[in-house]
Amino acid sequence: MSQEDLCDIFCQSKGTVAKTLRKLEDKGYIERIINKDNRQKYILKLTKKGDELIPVLKREADHWHNAVGLAEVSGETMDVIRAVARKSYNLVNE
C-alpha cells in the first residue's frame, strides 16, 4: 500500500497522511520503504508491533460499527456511504 492509496481511502491530503505516517513510523508500527520503481514514493509495511495491533483495532472497529448501527447496513449501502463521503470531501476541498 502507498501513501497515495491512503489519501484516497481516507479522503485526506498528502500532508495530513504523511504527518500521520511519520508518527506511526516513529512509534514503530510501520516502515516506509522507498519504491524502487519510483524513488519519490513510499511503500508502506506493518512492523511486528503493527501486526500485533490488528486484532485490537478490529475489535474496536466492530464495537464502533455496532454502537452506531452500521453492523446491520448491507455492503452495497456501505459502498454508497463511502462514495458520498468521498464526493463530499472532494467538493469541500476543490
mmCIF file of N, CA and C in Angstrom:
data_model
loop_
_atom_site.group_PDB
_atom_site.id
_atom_site.type_symbol
_atom_site.label_atom_id
_atom_site.label_comp_id
_atom_site.label_asym_id
_atom_site.label_seq_id
_atom_site.Cartn_x
_atom_site.Cartn_y
_atom_site.Cartn_z
ATOM 1 N N MET A 1 0.843 -1.170 0.000
ATOM 2 C CA MET A 1 0.000 0.000 0.000
ATOM 3 C C MET A 1 0.892 1.237 0.000
ATOM 4 N N SER A 2 0.419 2.279 -0.658
ATOM 5 C CA SER A 2 1.211 3.508 -0.746
ATOM 6 C C SER A 2 0.517 4.644 0.003
ATOM 7 N N GLN A 3 1.238 5.730 0.185
ATOM 8 C CA GLN A 3 0.666 6.913 0.819
ATOM 9 C C GLN A 3 -0.498 7.448 -0.011
ATOM 10 N N GLU A 4 -0.367 7.406 -1.329
ATOM 11 C CA GLU A 4 -1.434 7.887 -2.204
ATOM 12 C C GLU A 4 -2.695 7.054 -2.025
ATOM 13 N N ASP A 5 -2.531 5.737 -1.856
ATOM 14 C CA ASP A 5 -3.686 4.868 -1.608
ATOM 15 C C ASP A 5 -4.422 5.316 -0.351
ATOM 16 N N LEU A 6 -3.673 5.619 0.701
ATOM 17 C CA LEU A 6 -4.288 6.055 1.956
ATOM 18 C C LEU A 6 -4.989 7.402 1.797
ATOM 19 N N CYS A 7 -4.422 8.298 1.008
ATOM 20 C CA CYS A 7 -5.076 9.589 0.752
ATOM 21 C C CYS A 7 -6.451 9.362 0.137
ATOM 22 N N ASP A 8 -6.519 8.446 -0.825
ATOM 23 C CA ASP A 8 -7.789 8.147 -1.486
ATOM 24 C C ASP A 8 -8.765 7.447 -0.546
ATOM 25 N N ILE A 9 -8.289 6.469 0.193
ATOM 26 C CA ILE A 9 -9.158 5.701 1.086
ATOM 27 C C ILE A 9 -9.769 6.579 2.165
ATOM 28 N N PHE A 10 -8.950 7.427 2.781
ATOM 29 C CA PHE A 10 -9.408 8.226 3.917
ATOM 30 C C PHE A 10 -9.796 9.657 3.543
ATOM 31 N N CYS A 11 -9.741 9.970 2.236
ATOM 32 C CA CYS A 11 -10.097 11.322 1.774
ATOM 33 C C CYS A 11 -9.333 12.385 2.554
ATOM 34 N N GLN A 12 -8.027 12.220 2.631
ATOM 35 C CA GLN A 12 -7.174 13.163 3.352
ATOM 36 C C GLN A 12 -6.088 13.683 2.418
ATOM 37 N N SER A 13 -5.553 14.826 2.748
ATOM 38 C CA SER A 13 -4.488 15.419 1.936
ATOM 39 C C SER A 13 -3.184 14.636 2.110
ATOM 40 N N LYS A 14 -2.285 14.821 1.163
ATOM 41 C CA LYS A 14 -0.979 14.157 1.241
ATOM 42 C C LYS A 14 -0.222 14.582 2.491
ATOM 43 N N GLY A 15 -0.316 15.861 2.844
ATOM 44 C CA GLY A 15 0.376 16.363 4.032
ATOM 45 C C GLY A 15 -0.137 15.728 5.310
ATOM 46 N N THR A 16 -1.457 15.612 5.424
ATOM 47 C CA THR A 16 -2.058 15.004 6.614
ATOM 48 C C THR A 16 -1.649 13.545 6.738
ATOM 49 N N VAL A 17 -1.706 12.819 5.625
ATOM 50 C CA VAL A 17 -1.336 11.400 5.643
ATOM 51 C C VAL A 17 0.148 11.247 5.964
ATOM 52 N N ALA A 18 0.998 12.062 5.367
ATOM 53 C CA ALA A 18 2.444 11.973 5.618
ATOM 54 C C ALA A 18 2.762 12.227 7.090
ATOM 55 N N LYS A 19 2.095 13.217 7.684
ATOM 56 C CA LYS A 19 2.319 13.547 9.093
ATOM 57 C C LYS A 19 1.895 12.379 10.000
ATOM 58 N N THR A 20 0.750 11.789 9.690
ATOM 59 C CA THR A 20 0.256 10.659 10.477
ATOM 60 C C THR A 20 1.179 9.454 10.332
ATOM 61 N N LEU A 21 1.627 9.192 9.106
ATOM 62 C CA LEU A 21 2.527 8.058 8.878
ATOM 63 C C LEU A 21 3.857 8.253 9.600
ATOM 64 N N ARG A 22 4.330 9.477 9.641
ATOM 65 C CA ARG A 22 5.583 9.763 10.357
ATOM 66 C C ARG A 22 5.432 9.405 11.839
ATOM 67 N N LYS A 23 4.287 9.746 12.422
ATOM 68 C CA LYS A 23 4.040 9.414 13.831
ATOM 69 C C LYS A 23 3.981 7.904 14.032
ATOM 70 N N LEU A 24 3.304 7.203 13.112
ATOM 71 C CA LEU A 24 3.218 5.741 13.217
ATOM 72 C C LEU A 24 4.591 5.095 13.057
ATOM 73 N N GLU A 25 5.397 5.663 12.172
ATOM 74 C CA GLU A 25 6.756 5.158 11.971
ATOM 75 C C GLU A 25 7.608 5.410 13.215
ATOM 76 N N ASP A 26 7.500 6.603 13.789
ATOM 77 C CA ASP A 26 8.259 6.933 15.000
ATOM 78 C C ASP A 26 7.898 6.014 16.165
ATOM 79 N N LYS A 27 6.640 5.584 16.213
ATOM 80 C CA LYS A 27 6.187 4.698 17.292
ATOM 81 C C LYS A 27 6.451 3.222 16.986
ATOM 82 N N GLY A 28 6.964 2.937 15.778
ATOM 83 C CA GLY A 28 7.353 1.575 15.442
ATOM 84 C C GLY A 28 6.254 0.695 14.879
ATOM 85 N N TYR A 29 5.143 1.290 14.397
ATOM 86 C CA TYR A 29 4.039 0.498 13.866
ATOM 87 C C TYR A 29 4.182 0.196 12.377
ATOM 88 N N ILE A 30 4.865 1.072 11.644
ATOM 89 C CA ILE A 30 5.036 0.880 10.201
ATOM 90 C C ILE A 30 6.469 1.182 9.787
ATOM 91 N N GLU A 31 6.788 0.712 8.581
ATOM 92 C CA GLU A 31 8.038 1.079 7.911
ATOM 93 C C GLU A 31 7.646 1.749 6.601
ATOM 94 N N ARG A 32 8.332 2.808 6.244
ATOM 95 C CA ARG A 32 8.149 3.422 4.926
ATOM 96 C C ARG A 32 9.391 3.083 4.117
ATOM 97 N N ILE A 33 9.186 2.345 3.038
ATOM 98 C CA ILE A 33 10.287 1.883 2.197
ATOM 99 C C ILE A 33 10.190 2.611 0.855
ATOM 100 N N ILE A 34 11.292 3.175 0.402
ATOM 101 C CA ILE A 34 11.289 3.880 -0.883
ATOM 102 C C ILE A 34 11.008 2.884 -2.001
ATOM 103 N N ASN A 35 10.071 3.236 -2.871
ATOM 104 C CA ASN A 35 9.695 2.411 -4.010
ATOM 105 C C ASN A 35 10.853 2.383 -5.008
ATOM 106 N N LYS A 36 11.317 1.184 -5.354
ATOM 107 C CA LYS A 36 12.451 1.049 -6.279
ATOM 108 C C LYS A 36 12.117 1.575 -7.674
ATOM 109 N N ASP A 37 10.832 1.465 -8.066
ATOM 110 C CA ASP A 37 10.415 1.906 -9.398
ATOM 111 C C ASP A 37 10.198 3.415 -9.480
ATOM 112 N N ASN A 38 9.919 4.036 -8.341
ATOM 113 C CA ASN A 38 9.686 5.480 -8.302
ATOM 114 C C ASN A 38 10.189 5.991 -6.959
ATOM 115 N N ARG A 39 11.378 6.528 -6.945
ATOM 116 C CA ARG A 39 12.041 6.904 -5.694
ATOM 117 C C ARG A 39 11.360 8.060 -4.958
ATOM 118 N N GLN A 40 10.349 8.673 -5.584
ATOM 119 C CA GLN A 40 9.612 9.738 -4.909
ATOM 120 C C GLN A 40 8.445 9.182 -4.086
ATOM 121 N N LYS A 41 8.193 7.881 -4.192
ATOM 122 C CA LYS A 41 7.059 7.270 -3.498
ATOM 123 C C LYS A 41 7.543 6.254 -2.474
ATOM 124 N N TYR A 42 6.693 6.011 -1.487
ATOM 125 C CA TYR A 42 6.985 5.030 -0.446
ATOM 126 C C TYR A 42 6.023 3.855 -0.535
ATOM 127 N N ILE A 43 6.527 2.694 -0.171
ATOM 128 C CA ILE A 43 5.694 1.521 0.053
ATOM 129 C C ILE A 43 5.593 1.377 1.564
ATOM 130 N N LEU A 44 4.387 1.145 2.058
ATOM 131 C CA LEU A 44 4.164 1.052 3.498
ATOM 132 C C LEU A 44 4.080 -0.400 3.924
ATOM 133 N N LYS A 45 4.692 -0.712 5.042
ATOM 134 C CA LYS A 45 4.708 -2.083 5.549
ATOM 135 C C LYS A 45 4.527 -2.047 7.063
ATOM 136 N N LEU A 46 3.636 -2.914 7.561
ATOM 137 C CA LEU A 46 3.472 -3.028 9.009
ATOM 138 C C LEU A 46 4.676 -3.726 9.620
ATOM 139 N N THR A 47 5.065 -3.271 10.784
ATOM 140 C CA THR A 47 6.109 -3.958 11.546
ATOM 141 C C THR A 47 5.432 -5.035 12.396
ATOM 142 N N LYS A 48 6.221 -5.809 13.117
ATOM 143 C CA LYS A 48 5.668 -6.819 14.026
ATOM 144 C C LYS A 48 4.759 -6.144 15.052
ATOM 145 N N LYS A 49 5.198 -5.000 15.558
ATOM 146 C CA LYS A 49 4.396 -4.243 16.527
ATOM 147 C C LYS A 49 3.064 -3.812 15.896
ATOM 148 N N GLY A 50 3.094 -3.412 14.638
ATOM 149 C CA GLY A 50 1.875 -3.038 13.925
ATOM 150 C C GLY A 50 0.952 -4.217 13.717
ATOM 151 N N ASP A 51 1.526 -5.373 13.362
ATOM 152 C CA ASP A 51 0.735 -6.599 13.196
ATOM 153 C C ASP A 51 0.012 -6.977 14.485
ATOM 154 N N GLU A 52 0.684 -6.794 15.602
ATOM 155 C CA GLU A 52 0.088 -7.152 16.890
ATOM 156 C C GLU A 52 -1.094 -6.254 17.249
ATOM 157 N N LEU A 53 -1.178 -5.101 16.640
ATOM 158 C CA LEU A 53 -2.260 -4.159 16.918
ATOM 159 C C LEU A 53 -3.534 -4.466 16.119
ATOM 160 N N ILE A 54 -3.426 -5.262 15.066
ATOM 161 C CA ILE A 54 -4.570 -5.542 14.191
ATOM 162 C C ILE A 54 -5.777 -6.102 14.949
ATOM 163 N N PRO A 55 -5.631 -7.136 15.785
ATOM 164 C CA PRO A 55 -6.820 -7.654 16.493
ATOM 165 C C PRO A 55 -7.486 -6.605 17.387
ATOM 166 N N VAL A 56 -6.698 -5.762 18.002
ATOM 167 C CA VAL A 56 -7.245 -4.702 18.865
ATOM 168 C C VAL A 56 -8.053 -3.715 18.024
ATOM 169 N N LEU A 57 -7.504 -3.301 16.889
ATOM 170 C CA LEU A 57 -8.194 -2.350 16.019
ATOM 171 C C LEU A 57 -9.470 -2.946 15.436
ATOM 172 N N LYS A 58 -9.426 -4.231 15.050
ATOM 173 C CA LYS A 58 -10.625 -4.893 14.529
ATOM 174 C C LYS A 58 -11.718 -4.941 15.587
ATOM 175 N N ARG A 59 -11.341 -5.268 16.807
ATOM 176 C CA ARG A 59 -12.316 -5.336 17.899
ATOM 177 C C ARG A 59 -12.951 -3.963 18.127
ATOM 178 N N GLU A 60 -12.139 -2.913 18.130
ATOM 179 C CA GLU A 60 -12.659 -1.557 18.333
ATOM 180 C C GLU A 60 -13.547 -1.119 17.169
ATOM 181 N N ALA A 61 -13.156 -1.459 15.945
ATOM 182 C CA ALA A 61 -13.967 -1.106 14.774
ATOM 183 C C ALA A 61 -15.317 -1.815 14.826
ATOM 184 N N ASP A 62 -15.320 -3.093 15.196
ATOM 185 C CA ASP A 62 -16.577 -3.839 15.329
ATOM 186 C C ASP A 62 -17.465 -3.212 16.395
ATOM 187 N N HIS A 63 -16.868 -2.839 17.513
ATOM 188 C CA HIS A 63 -17.627 -2.201 18.594
ATOM 189 C C HIS A 63 -18.254 -0.896 18.094
ATOM 190 N N TRP A 64 -17.488 -0.093 17.379
ATOM 191 C CA TRP A 64 -17.994 1.176 16.863
ATOM 192 C C TRP A 64 -19.113 0.944 15.855
ATOM 193 N N HIS A 65 -18.916 -0.006 14.925
ATOM 194 C CA HIS A 65 -19.956 -0.306 13.932
ATOM 195 C C HIS A 65 -21.254 -0.720 14.614
ATOM 196 N N ASN A 66 -21.150 -1.549 15.638
ATOM 197 C CA ASN A 66 -22.346 -1.975 16.368
ATOM 198 C C ASN A 66 -22.985 -0.805 17.104
ATOM 199 N N ALA A 67 -22.180 0.033 17.725
ATOM 200 C CA ALA A 67 -22.695 1.155 18.521
ATOM 201 C C ALA A 67 -23.457 2.165 17.669
ATOM 202 N N VAL A 68 -23.011 2.400 16.444
ATOM 203 C CA VAL A 68 -23.683 3.387 15.594
ATOM 204 C C VAL A 68 -24.658 2.757 14.604
ATOM 205 N N GLY A 69 -24.830 1.442 14.672
ATOM 206 C CA GLY A 69 -25.816 0.771 13.835
ATOM 207 C C GLY A 69 -25.344 0.380 12.456
ATOM 208 N N LEU A 70 -24.052 0.428 12.197
ATOM 209 C CA LEU A 70 -23.551 0.066 10.868
ATOM 210 C C LEU A 70 -23.466 -1.442 10.653
ATOM 211 N N ALA A 71 -23.550 -2.216 11.716
ATOM 212 C CA ALA A 71 -23.451 -3.672 11.582
ATOM 213 C C ALA A 71 -24.600 -4.230 10.746
ATOM 214 N N GLU A 72 -25.757 -3.545 10.765
ATOM 215 C CA GLU A 72 -26.926 -4.014 10.021
ATOM 216 C C GLU A 72 -26.973 -3.494 8.585
ATOM 217 N N VAL A 73 -26.062 -2.613 8.220
ATOM 218 C CA VAL A 73 -26.063 -1.998 6.890
ATOM 219 C C VAL A 73 -25.412 -2.950 5.891
ATOM 220 N N SER A 74 -26.050 -3.111 4.730
ATOM 221 C CA SER A 74 -25.518 -4.019 3.709
ATOM 222 C C SER A 74 -24.226 -3.466 3.110
ATOM 223 N N GLY A 75 -23.466 -4.354 2.502
ATOM 224 C CA GLY A 75 -22.215 -3.952 1.854
ATOM 225 C C GLY A 75 -22.442 -2.925 0.763
ATOM 226 N N GLU A 76 -23.533 -3.093 0.012
ATOM 227 C CA GLU A 76 -23.854 -2.162 -1.070
ATOM 228 C C GLU A 76 -24.155 -0.767 -0.511
ATOM 229 N N THR A 77 -24.895 -0.717 0.579
ATOM 230 C CA THR A 77 -25.207 0.569 1.207
ATOM 231 C C THR A 77 -23.938 1.221 1.744
ATOM 232 N N MET A 78 -23.052 0.430 2.324
ATOM 233 C CA MET A 78 -21.781 0.973 2.823
ATOM 234 C C MET A 78 -20.962 1.555 1.678
ATOM 235 N N ASP A 79 -20.994 0.901 0.520
ATOM 236 C CA ASP A 79 -20.285 1.427 -0.650
ATOM 237 C C ASP A 79 -20.836 2.797 -1.042
ATOM 238 N N VAL A 80 -22.164 2.945 -0.975
ATOM 239 C CA VAL A 80 -22.796 4.228 -1.294
ATOM 240 C C VAL A 80 -22.387 5.281 -0.267
ATOM 241 N N ILE A 81 -22.396 4.918 1.013
ATOM 242 C CA ILE A 81 -21.997 5.846 2.078
ATOM 243 C C ILE A 81 -20.561 6.314 1.855
ATOM 244 N N ARG A 82 -19.667 5.379 1.531
ATOM 245 C CA ARG A 82 -18.266 5.739 1.279
ATOM 246 C C ARG A 82 -18.141 6.673 0.071
ATOM 247 N N ALA A 83 -18.896 6.363 -0.992
ATOM 248 C CA ALA A 83 -18.837 7.190 -2.204
ATOM 249 C C ALA A 83 -19.331 8.607 -1.922
ATOM 250 N N VAL A 84 -20.409 8.727 -1.158
ATOM 251 C CA VAL A 84 -20.940 10.051 -0.809
ATOM 252 C C VAL A 84 -19.926 10.812 0.040
ATOM 253 N N ALA A 85 -19.314 10.136 0.995
ATOM 254 C CA ALA A 85 -18.308 10.785 1.846
ATOM 255 C C ALA A 85 -17.127 11.266 1.008
ATOM 256 N N ARG A 86 -16.685 10.439 0.074
ATOM 257 C CA ARG A 86 -15.548 10.801 -0.781
ATOM 258 C C ARG A 86 -15.890 12.007 -1.667
ATOM 259 N N LYS A 87 -17.095 11.983 -2.263
ATOM 260 C CA LYS A 87 -17.516 13.100 -3.114
ATOM 261 C C LYS A 87 -17.661 14.380 -2.298
ATOM 262 N N SER A 88 -18.217 14.259 -1.108
ATOM 263 C CA SER A 88 -18.374 15.428 -0.234
ATOM 264 C C SER A 88 -17.019 16.026 0.099
ATOM 265 N N TYR A 89 -16.079 15.166 0.442
ATOM 266 C CA TYR A 89 -14.730 15.638 0.758
ATOM 267 C C TYR A 89 -14.125 16.370 -0.436
ATOM 268 N N ASN A 90 -14.261 15.772 -1.614
ATOM 269 C CA ASN A 90 -13.685 16.380 -2.818
ATOM 270 C C ASN A 90 -14.322 17.732 -3.125
ATOM 271 N N LEU A 91 -15.630 17.849 -2.928
ATOM 272 C CA LEU A 91 -16.306 19.128 -3.165
ATOM 273 C C LEU A 91 -15.824 20.204 -2.201
ATOM 274 N N VAL A 92 -15.669 19.836 -0.953
ATOM 275 C CA VAL A 92 -15.221 20.788 0.062
ATOM 276 C C VAL A 92 -13.797 21.252 -0.216
ATOM 277 N N ASN A 93 -12.977 20.377 -0.776
ATOM 278 C CA ASN A 93 -11.559 20.686 -0.975
ATOM 279 C C ASN A 93 -11.204 21.104 -2.397
ATOM 280 N N GLU A 94 -12.196 21.458 -3.196
ATOM 281 C CA GLU A 94 -11.905 21.926 -4.569
ATOM 282 C C GLU A 94 -11.289 23.297 -4.560
#
